[in-house]
Coordinates of C-alpha atoms and ligand atoms in Angstrom, one line a residue:
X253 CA -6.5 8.3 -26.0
X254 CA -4.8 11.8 -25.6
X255 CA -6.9 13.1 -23.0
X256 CA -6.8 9.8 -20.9
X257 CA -4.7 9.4 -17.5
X258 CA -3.4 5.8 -16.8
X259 CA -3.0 5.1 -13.2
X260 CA -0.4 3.3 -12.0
X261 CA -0.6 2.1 -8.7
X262 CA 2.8 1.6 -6.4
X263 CA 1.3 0.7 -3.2
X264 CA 2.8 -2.8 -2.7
X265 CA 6.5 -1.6 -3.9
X266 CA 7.5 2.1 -3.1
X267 CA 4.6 2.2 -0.3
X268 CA 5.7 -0.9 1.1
X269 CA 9.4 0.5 1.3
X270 CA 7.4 2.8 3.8
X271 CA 8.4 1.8 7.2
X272 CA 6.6 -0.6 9.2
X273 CA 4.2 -0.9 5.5
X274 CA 5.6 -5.1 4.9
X275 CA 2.7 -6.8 3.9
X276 CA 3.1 -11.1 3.5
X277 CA 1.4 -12.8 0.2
X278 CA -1.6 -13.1 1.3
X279 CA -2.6 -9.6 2.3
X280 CA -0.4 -8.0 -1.3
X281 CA -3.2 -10.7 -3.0
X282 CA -6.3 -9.2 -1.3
X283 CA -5.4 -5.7 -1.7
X284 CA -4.0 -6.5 -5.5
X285 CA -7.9 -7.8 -5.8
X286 CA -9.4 -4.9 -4.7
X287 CA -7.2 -2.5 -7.1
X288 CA -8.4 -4.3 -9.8
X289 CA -12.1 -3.1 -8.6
X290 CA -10.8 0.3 -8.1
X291 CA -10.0 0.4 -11.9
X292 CA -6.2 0.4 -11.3
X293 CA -4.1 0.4 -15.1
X294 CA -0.9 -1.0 -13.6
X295 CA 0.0 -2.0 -10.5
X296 CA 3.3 -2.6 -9.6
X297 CA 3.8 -6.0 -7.2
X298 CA 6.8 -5.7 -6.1
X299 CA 10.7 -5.3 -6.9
X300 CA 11.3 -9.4 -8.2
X301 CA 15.4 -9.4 -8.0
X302 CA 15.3 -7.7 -4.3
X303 CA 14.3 -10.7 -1.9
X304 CA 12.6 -14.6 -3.0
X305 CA 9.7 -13.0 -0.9
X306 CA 9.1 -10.0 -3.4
X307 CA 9.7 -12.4 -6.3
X308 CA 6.8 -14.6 -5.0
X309 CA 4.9 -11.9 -4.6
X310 CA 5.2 -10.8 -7.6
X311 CA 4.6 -14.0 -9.4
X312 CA 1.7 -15.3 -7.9
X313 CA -0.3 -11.4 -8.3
X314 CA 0.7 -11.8 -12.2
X315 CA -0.1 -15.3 -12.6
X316 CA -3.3 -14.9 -10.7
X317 CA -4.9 -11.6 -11.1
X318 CA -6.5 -11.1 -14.6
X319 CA -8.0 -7.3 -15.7
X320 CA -4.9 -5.2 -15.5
X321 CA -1.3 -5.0 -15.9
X322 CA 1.1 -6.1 -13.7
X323 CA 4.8 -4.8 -13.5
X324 CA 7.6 -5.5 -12.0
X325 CA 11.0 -3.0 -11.0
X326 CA 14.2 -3.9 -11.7
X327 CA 17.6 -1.6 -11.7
X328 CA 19.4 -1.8 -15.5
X329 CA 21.2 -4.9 -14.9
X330 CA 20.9 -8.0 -17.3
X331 CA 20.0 -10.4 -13.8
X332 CA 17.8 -8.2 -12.3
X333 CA 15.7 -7.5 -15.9
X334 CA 15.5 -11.6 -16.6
X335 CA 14.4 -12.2 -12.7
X336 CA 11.9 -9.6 -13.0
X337 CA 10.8 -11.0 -16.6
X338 CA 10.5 -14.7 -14.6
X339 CA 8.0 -13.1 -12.1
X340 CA 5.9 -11.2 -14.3
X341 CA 5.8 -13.4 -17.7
X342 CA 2.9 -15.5 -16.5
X343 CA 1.2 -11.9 -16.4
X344 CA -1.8 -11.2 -19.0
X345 CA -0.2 -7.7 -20.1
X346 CA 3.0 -8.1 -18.0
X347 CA 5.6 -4.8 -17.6
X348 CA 9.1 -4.5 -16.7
X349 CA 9.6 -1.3 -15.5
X350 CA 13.6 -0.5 -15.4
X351 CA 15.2 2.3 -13.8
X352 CA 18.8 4.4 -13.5
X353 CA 19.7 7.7 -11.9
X354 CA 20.5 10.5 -14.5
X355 CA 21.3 13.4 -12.0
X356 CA 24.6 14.3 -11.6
X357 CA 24.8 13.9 -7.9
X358 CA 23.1 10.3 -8.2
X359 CA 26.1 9.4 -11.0
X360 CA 28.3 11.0 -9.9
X361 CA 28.4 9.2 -5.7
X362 CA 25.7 6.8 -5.9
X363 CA 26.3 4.9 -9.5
X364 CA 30.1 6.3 -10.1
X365 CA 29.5 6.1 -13.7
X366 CA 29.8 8.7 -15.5
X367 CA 27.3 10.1 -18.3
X368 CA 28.2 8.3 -21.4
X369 CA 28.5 4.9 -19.1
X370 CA 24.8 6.2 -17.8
X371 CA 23.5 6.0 -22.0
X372 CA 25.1 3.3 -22.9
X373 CA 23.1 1.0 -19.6
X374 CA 20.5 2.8 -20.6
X375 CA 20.2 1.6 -24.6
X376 CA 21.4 -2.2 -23.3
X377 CA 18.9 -2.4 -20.3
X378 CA 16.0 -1.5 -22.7
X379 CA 16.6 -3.6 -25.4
X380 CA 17.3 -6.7 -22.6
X381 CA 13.7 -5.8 -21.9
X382 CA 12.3 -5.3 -25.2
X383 CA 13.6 -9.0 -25.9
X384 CA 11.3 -10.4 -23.3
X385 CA 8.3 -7.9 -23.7
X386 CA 7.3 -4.6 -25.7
X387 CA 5.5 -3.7 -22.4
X388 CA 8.9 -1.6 -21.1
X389 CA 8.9 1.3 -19.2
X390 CA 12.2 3.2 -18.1
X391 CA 12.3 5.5 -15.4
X392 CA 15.1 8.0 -15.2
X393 CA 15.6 8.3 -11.3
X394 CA 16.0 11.9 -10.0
X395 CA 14.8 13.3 -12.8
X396 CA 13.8 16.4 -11.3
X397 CA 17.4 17.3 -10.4
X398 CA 19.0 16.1 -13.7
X399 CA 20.2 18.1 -16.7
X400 CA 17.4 18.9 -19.2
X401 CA 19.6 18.0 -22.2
X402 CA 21.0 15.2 -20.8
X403 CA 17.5 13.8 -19.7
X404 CA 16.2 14.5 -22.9
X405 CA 19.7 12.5 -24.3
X406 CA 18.5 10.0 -21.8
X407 CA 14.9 9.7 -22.7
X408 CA 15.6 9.5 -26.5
X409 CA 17.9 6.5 -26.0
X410 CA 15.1 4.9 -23.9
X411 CA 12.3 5.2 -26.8
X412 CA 14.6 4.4 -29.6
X413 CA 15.3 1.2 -27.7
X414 CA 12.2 0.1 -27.2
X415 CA 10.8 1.9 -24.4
X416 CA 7.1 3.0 -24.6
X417 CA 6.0 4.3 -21.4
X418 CA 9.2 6.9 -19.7
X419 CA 8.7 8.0 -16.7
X420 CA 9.7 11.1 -14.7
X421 CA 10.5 10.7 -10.8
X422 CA 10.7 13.8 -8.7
X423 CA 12.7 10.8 -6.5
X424 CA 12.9 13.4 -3.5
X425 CA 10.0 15.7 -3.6
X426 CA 12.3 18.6 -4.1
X427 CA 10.4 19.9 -7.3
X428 CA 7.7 22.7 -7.3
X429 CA 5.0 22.3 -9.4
X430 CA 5.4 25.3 -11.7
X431 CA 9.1 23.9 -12.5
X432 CA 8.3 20.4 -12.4
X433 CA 5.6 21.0 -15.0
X434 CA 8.2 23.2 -17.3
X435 CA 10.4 19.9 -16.9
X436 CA 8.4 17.4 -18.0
X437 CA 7.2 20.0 -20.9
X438 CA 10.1 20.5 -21.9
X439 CA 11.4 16.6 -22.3
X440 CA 8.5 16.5 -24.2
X441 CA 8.9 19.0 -26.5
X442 CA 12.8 18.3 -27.5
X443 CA 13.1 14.6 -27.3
X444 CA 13.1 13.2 -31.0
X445 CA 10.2 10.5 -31.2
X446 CA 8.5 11.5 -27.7
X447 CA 5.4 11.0 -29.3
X448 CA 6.3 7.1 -29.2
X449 CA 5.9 7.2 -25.7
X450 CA 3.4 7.8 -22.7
X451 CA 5.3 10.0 -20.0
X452 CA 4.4 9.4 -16.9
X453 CA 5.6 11.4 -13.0
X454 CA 6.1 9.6 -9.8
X455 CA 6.3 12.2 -7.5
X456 CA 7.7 12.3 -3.6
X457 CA 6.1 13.7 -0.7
X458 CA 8.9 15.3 1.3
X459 CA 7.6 19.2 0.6
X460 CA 3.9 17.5 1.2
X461 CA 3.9 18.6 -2.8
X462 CA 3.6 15.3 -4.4
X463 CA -0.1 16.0 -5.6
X464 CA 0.1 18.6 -7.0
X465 CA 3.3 17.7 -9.0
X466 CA 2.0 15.2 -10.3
X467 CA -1.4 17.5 -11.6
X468 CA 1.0 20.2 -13.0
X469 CA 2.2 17.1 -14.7
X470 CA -0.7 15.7 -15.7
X471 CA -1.4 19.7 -17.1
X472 CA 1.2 19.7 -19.4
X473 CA 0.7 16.6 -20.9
X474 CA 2.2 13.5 -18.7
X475 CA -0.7 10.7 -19.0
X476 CA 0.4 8.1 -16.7
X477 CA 0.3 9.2 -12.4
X478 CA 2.4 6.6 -10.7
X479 CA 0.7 7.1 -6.9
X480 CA 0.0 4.4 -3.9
X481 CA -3.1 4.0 -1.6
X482 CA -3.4 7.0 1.1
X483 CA -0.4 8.2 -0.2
X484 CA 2.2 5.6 1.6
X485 CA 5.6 5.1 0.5
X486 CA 9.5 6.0 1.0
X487 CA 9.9 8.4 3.7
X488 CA 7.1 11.2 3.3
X489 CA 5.5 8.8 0.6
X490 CA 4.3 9.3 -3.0
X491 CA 1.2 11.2 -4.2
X492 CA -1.7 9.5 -3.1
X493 CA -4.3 7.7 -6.0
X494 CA -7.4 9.2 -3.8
X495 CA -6.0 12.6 -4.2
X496 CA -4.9 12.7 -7.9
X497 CA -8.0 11.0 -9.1
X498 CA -10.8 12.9 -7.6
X499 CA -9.0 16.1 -8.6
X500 CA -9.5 14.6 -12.1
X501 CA -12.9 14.0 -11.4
X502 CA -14.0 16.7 -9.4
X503 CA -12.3 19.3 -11.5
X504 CA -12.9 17.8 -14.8
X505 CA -13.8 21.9 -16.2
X506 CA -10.5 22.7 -15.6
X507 CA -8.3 19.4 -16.4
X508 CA -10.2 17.9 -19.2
X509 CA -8.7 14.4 -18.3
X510 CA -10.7 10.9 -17.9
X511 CA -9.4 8.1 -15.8
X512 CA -10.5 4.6 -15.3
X513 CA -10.8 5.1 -11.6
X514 CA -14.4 3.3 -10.1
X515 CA -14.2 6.7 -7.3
X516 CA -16.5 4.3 -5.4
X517 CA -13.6 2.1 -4.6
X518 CA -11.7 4.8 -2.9
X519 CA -12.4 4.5 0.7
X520 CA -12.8 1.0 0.5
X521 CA -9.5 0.6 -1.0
X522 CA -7.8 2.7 1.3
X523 CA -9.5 1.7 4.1
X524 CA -8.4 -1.8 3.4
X525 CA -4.6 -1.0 3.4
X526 CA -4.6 0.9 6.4
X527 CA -5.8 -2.5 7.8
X528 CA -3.6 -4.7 6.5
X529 CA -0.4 -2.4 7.7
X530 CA -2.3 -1.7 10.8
X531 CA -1.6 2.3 10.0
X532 CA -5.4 4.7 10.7
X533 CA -5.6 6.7 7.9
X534 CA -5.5 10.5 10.0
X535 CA -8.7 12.3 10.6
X536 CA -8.0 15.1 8.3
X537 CA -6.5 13.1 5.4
X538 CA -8.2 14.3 2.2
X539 CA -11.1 12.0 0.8
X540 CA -11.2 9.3 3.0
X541 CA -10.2 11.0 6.9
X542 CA -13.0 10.5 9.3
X543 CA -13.5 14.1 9.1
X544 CA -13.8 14.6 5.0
X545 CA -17.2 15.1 4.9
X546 CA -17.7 16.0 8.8
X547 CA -19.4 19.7 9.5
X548 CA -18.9 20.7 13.1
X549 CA -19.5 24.7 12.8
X550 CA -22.7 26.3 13.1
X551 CA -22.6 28.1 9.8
X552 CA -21.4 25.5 7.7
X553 CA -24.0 23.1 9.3
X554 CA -26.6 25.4 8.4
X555 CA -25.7 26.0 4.8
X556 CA -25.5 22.5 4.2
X557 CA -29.2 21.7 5.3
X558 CA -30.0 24.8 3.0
X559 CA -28.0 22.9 -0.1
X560 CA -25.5 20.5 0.3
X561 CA -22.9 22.6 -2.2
X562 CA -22.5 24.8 -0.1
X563 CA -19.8 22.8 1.6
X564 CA -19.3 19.7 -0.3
X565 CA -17.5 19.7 -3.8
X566 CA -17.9 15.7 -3.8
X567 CA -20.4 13.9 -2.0
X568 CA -19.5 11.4 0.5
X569 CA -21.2 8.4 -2.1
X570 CA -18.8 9.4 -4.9
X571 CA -15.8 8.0 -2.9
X572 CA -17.6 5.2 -1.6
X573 CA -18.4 6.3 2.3
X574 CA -21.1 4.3 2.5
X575 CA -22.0 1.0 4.7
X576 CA -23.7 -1.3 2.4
X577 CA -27.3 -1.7 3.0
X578 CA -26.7 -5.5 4.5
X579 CA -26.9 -6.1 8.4
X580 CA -24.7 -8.6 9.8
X581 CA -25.4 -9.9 13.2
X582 CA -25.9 -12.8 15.6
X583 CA -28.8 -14.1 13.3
X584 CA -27.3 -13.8 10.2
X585 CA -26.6 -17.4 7.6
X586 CA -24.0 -18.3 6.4
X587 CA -25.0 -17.1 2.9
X588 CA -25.6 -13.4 4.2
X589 CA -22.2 -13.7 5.8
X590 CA -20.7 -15.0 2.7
X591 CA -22.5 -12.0 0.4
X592 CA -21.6 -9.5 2.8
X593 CA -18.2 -10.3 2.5
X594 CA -18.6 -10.2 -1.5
X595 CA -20.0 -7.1 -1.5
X596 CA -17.2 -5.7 0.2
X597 CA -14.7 -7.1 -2.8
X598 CA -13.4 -10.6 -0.5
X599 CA -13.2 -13.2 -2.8
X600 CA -13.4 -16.5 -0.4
X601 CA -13.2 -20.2 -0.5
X602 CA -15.7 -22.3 1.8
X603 CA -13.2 -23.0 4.5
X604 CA -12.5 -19.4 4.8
X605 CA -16.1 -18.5 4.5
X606 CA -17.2 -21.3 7.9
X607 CA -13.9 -19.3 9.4
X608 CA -15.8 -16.3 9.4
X609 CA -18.8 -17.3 9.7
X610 CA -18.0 -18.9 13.1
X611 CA -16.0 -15.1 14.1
X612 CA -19.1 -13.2 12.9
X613 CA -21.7 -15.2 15.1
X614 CA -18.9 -15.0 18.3
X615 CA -18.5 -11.1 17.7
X616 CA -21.9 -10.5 17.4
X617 CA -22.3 -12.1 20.9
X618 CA -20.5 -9.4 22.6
X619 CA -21.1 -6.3 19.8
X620 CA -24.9 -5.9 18.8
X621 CA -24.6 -4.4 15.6
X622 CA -21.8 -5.2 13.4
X623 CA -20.2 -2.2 10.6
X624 CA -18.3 -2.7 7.8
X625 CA -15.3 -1.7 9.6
X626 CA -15.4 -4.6 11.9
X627 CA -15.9 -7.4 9.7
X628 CA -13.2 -5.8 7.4
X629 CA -11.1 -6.3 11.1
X630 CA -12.4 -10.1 11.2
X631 CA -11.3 -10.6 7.8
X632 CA -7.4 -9.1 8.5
X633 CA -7.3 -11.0 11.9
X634 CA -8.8 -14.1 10.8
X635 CA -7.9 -15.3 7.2
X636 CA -4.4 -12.9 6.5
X637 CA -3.0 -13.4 9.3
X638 CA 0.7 -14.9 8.8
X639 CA 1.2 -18.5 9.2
X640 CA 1.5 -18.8 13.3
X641 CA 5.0 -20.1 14.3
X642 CA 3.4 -18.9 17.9
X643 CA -0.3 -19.4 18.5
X644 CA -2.0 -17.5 21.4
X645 CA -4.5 -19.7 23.3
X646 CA -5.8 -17.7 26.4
X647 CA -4.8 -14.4 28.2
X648 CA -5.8 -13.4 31.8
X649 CA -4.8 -9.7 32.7
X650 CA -5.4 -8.5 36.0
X651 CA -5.4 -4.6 36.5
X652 CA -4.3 -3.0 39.9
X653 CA -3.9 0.6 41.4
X654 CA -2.9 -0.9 45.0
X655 CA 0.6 0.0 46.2
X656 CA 2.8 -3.1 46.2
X657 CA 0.3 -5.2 44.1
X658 CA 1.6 -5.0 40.2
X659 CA -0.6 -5.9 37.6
X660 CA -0.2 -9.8 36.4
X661 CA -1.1 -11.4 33.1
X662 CA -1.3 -15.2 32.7
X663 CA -1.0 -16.4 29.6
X664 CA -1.1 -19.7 27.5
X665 CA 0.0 -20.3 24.1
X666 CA 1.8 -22.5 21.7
X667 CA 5.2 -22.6 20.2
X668 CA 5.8 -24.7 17.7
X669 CA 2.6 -26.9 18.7
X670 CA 3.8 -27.0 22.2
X671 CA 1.8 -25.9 25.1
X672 CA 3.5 -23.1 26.7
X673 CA 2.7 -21.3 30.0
X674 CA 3.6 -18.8 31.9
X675 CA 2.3 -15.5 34.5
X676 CA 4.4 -12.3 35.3
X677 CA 4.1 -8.7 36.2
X678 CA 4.7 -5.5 34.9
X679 CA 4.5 -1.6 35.1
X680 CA 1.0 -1.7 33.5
X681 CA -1.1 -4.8 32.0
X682 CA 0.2 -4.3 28.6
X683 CA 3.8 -4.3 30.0
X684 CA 2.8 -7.3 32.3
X685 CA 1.3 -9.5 29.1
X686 CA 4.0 -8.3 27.1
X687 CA 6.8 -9.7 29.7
X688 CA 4.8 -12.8 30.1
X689 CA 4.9 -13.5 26.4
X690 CA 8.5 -12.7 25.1
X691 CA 9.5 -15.1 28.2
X692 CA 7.7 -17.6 27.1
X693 CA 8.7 -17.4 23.5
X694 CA 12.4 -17.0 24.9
X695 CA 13.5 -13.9 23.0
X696 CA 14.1 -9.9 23.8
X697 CA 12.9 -7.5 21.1
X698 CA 12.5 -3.8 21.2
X699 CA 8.7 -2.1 21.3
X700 CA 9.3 0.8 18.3
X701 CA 5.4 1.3 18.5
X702 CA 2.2 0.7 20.4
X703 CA -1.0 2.5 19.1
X704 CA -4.7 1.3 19.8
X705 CA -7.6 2.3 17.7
X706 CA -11.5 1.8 18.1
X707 CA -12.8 0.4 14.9
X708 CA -15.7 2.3 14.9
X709 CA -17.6 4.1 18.4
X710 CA -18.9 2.7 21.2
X711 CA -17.7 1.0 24.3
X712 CA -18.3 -2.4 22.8
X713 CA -16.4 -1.4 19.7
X714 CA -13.3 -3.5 18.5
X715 CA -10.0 -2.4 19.5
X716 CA -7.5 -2.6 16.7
X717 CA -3.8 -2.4 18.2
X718 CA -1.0 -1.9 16.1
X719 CA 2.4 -3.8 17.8
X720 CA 5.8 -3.0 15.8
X721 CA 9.1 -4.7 17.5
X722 CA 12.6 -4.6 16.3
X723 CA 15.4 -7.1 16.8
X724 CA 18.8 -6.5 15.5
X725 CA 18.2 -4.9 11.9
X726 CA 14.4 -6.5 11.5
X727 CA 11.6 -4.3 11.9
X728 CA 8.1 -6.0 12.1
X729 CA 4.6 -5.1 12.8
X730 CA 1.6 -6.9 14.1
X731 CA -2.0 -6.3 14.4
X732 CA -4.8 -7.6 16.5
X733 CA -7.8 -7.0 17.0
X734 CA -10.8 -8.0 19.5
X735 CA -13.7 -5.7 21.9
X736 CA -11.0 -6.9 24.7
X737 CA -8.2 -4.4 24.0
X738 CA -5.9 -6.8 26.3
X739 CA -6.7 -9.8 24.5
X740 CA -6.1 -7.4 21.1
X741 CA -2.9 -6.5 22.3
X742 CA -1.4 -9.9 23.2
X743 CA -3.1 -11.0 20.1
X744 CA -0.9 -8.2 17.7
X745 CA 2.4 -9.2 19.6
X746 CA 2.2 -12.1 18.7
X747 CA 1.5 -11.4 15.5
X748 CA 4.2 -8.9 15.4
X749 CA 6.4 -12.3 17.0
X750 CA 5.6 -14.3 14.1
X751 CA 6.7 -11.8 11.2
X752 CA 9.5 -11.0 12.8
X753 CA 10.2 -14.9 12.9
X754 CA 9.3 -14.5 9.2
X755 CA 11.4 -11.9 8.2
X756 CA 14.3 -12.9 10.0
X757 CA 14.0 -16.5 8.0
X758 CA 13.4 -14.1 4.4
X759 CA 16.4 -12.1 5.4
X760 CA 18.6 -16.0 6.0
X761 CA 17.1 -16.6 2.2
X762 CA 17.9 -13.1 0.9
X763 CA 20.5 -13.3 -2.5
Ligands
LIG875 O1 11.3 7.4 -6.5 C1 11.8 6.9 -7.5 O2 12.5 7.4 -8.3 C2 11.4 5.5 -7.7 C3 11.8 4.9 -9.0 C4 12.3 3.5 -8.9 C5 10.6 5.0 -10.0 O3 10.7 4.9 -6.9
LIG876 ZN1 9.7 6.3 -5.5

């Protein structure tokens, strides 16, 4: 189809290179799930060769989720291309998608190869691929910096090979779309047999230009946008799918482009992410902030009562900003809560279905009316939440402004099915619950972040807190979320706690 865009969706391998972005098996599943609702071509699970975690990951998404493709990435060696073919073979379309840097300042100090090595890795990593799979796409890293005739050296050898999807990385978001477009027209145009392959761009962030690099792309006839879920990935991130596709949709006139993107998937999808890696998506983010479709002047208010056009090129439905039309609360069955969590794209078993069940009916005790965003919450706090090394049982915080009188937090809890207890003090109650619990788990890490979010308004909403701790060269973040914002933070340091644990044992694995 010539006038057809592939998406190819990143999110759980360069976005979860974003930092503090890990995500365990459970959560990459769910949110693997969902993309295949959103329409997603590809997605890429993971990078198979870079940890036993990632190749788990990236085995258990291929072998269980049906309705798209799923690739793997792996650098131009022979063991990284056969591990990555292991993870992804059980796939129903499965990809290998290989890489290698073709600028001269990545061959030059990063690879010390020089460009005739660079061609010759570049012909024997394809065809390694091409004898597992046709499905091979090769990406020539820094392409946006690299020699034109040299790329389109580069490129040739790729498709004669084997290769049938090449794609373009501006690696560092140093390209501007003008140029970056010339570029990829240009490869185009004078590689022998480029008609034998789909190009695709995977653009950067770092200039805040990854968008529309990838649409002057897209304009010049690239058909594949390699993007992630509100835009998350290595340092700035990557061009965000929200973005990319609804300026397909919404300016069709002027691109001409279709996509298989279900644009009422959007905010779900990306609303989902931000949950599992505990990041808010910003007010102002495009398509799916808070304040998208929010008119606060007088005049714009005024003109949209008159006709909603005025202000809106998209409405609010098209990207999914809707709660669905079924009211969970304290007299809801166990069917209801089972549909409602359906509707919403969870694909449960019975025990987790009486798991939530049980959370709904004790929310709805303290919250009267129950939004999506807080049984989304439930869902992240109760059913993906690592397996517990340490278990939180009960928390008791005490406040206090009086001179001489800290604040104290009791706290009990388990560690490796033992009862633990202990009470402390501290500068404030976070600090004082925080103490209590790293002495009772025995170990010092360092706070890197602490932010606290209301999932939706009202005093008796749920607090969502985000907890990310580092010890020595482990980074991990926690969530947790209850109407208690004490009992949410205790209950995301703990979470923090145990995928640090996690990590930390990954990292002991690690070949
Ligand atoms: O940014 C980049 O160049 C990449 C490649 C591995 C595609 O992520
Ligand atoms: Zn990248």
């Amino acid at each position: 189809m010539r006038n057809h865009v592939y998406f190819f969706d990143t999110t759980l391998r360069d976005g979860e290179q974003s930092p503090g972005a890990t995500m365990n098996l459970q959560e990459k599943l769910a949110l693997a799930g969902q993309m295949e609702k959103l329409g997603v071509d590809v997605i890429e699970a993971g990078f198979p060769a870079s940890s036993p975690g990632d190749f788990e990951a990236v085995n258990t998404i291929a072998a269980r989720i049906r309705g798209l493709q799923v690739a793997g990435l792996a650098r131009c060696l022979a063991e990284d291309i056969d591990r990555c073919w292991e993870a992804v073979k059980v796939g129903e379309n499965p990809r290998i998608h290989i890489f290698l840097a073709t600028s001269p300042l990545h061959m030059k100090h990063k690879l010390r190869k020089n460009p005739e090595d660079v061609i010759k890795m570049v012909e024997d990593g394809v065809k390694r691929c091409v004898s597992h799979t046709g499905n091979v796409e090769f990406s020539a890293e820094d392409a946006s910096r690299s020699e034109r005739d040299f790329l389109c050296r580069v490129v040739e050898t790729a498709i004669r090979a084997g290769a049938r999807v090449i794609n373009l990385p501006d690696t560092v978001g140093y390209a501007q779309p003008e140029e970056f477009a010339a570029l990829v027209r240009y490869v185009i145009e004078n590689t022998l047999q480029s008609d034998k392959a789909i190009f695709s761009v995977h653009c950067h962030n770092d200039l805040g230009l990854g968008v529309a690099n990838t649409l002057a792309a897209l304009r010049v006839g690239a058909r594949q946008a390699e993007v992630t879920l509100n835009g998350i990935g290595e340092r700035a991130g990557n061009a965000s799918l929200e973005e990319v596709s609804m300026a397909l949709s919404v300016r069709r006139d002027y691109y001409g482009l279709t996509h298989n993107i279900v644009t009422e998937q959007l905010y779900p999808s990306c609303r989902m992410l931000s949950m599992t890696i505990g990041r808010p998506i910003p007010g102002h983010k495009a398509i799916v902030g808070e304040n998208a479709f929010a008119h606060e002047s007088g005049v714009h208010q005024d003109g949209m009562l008159k006709n909603r056009e005025t202000y809106e090129i998209m409405t609010p439905q098209s990207v999914g900003r809707t709660e669905s039309r079924l009211v969970i609360g304290k007299h809801s069955g166990r069917n209801a809560v089972r549909s409602k969590f359906e509707s919403m794209g969870f694909k449960l078993d019975e025990t987790e279905v009486n798991v939530l069940f049980e959370a709904v009916k004790k929310l709805a005790e303290r919250k009267k009316t129950l939004h999506d965003d807080d049984l989304m919450a439930l869902v992240h706090e109760e059913i993906y939440r690592m397996p517990d090394r340490y278990r939180l049982r009960h928390v008791s915080v005490q406040s206090s402004d009086a001179e001489g009188v800290p604040p104290t937090a009791a706290v009990i809890m388990d560690v490796d099915g033992q009862e633990k207890r202990g009470a402390g003090f501290g500068a404030g109650p976070v600090d004082a619950l925080f103490n209590v619990i790293a002495g009772i788990v025995g170990r010092e890490t360092e706070l890197e972040q602490y932010s606290i979010n209301a999932v939706t308004g009202g005093t008796d909403a749920l607090g969502e807190v985000t907890v990310r701790l580092n010890a020595g060269d482990c980074t991990a973040t926690g969530r947790g979320a209850h109407p208690d914002i004490l009992v949410a933070s205790a209950r995301a340091y703990v979470n923090a706690l145990n995928s640090l644990v996690k990590l930390e044992a990954e990292k002991r694995k690690k070949f």
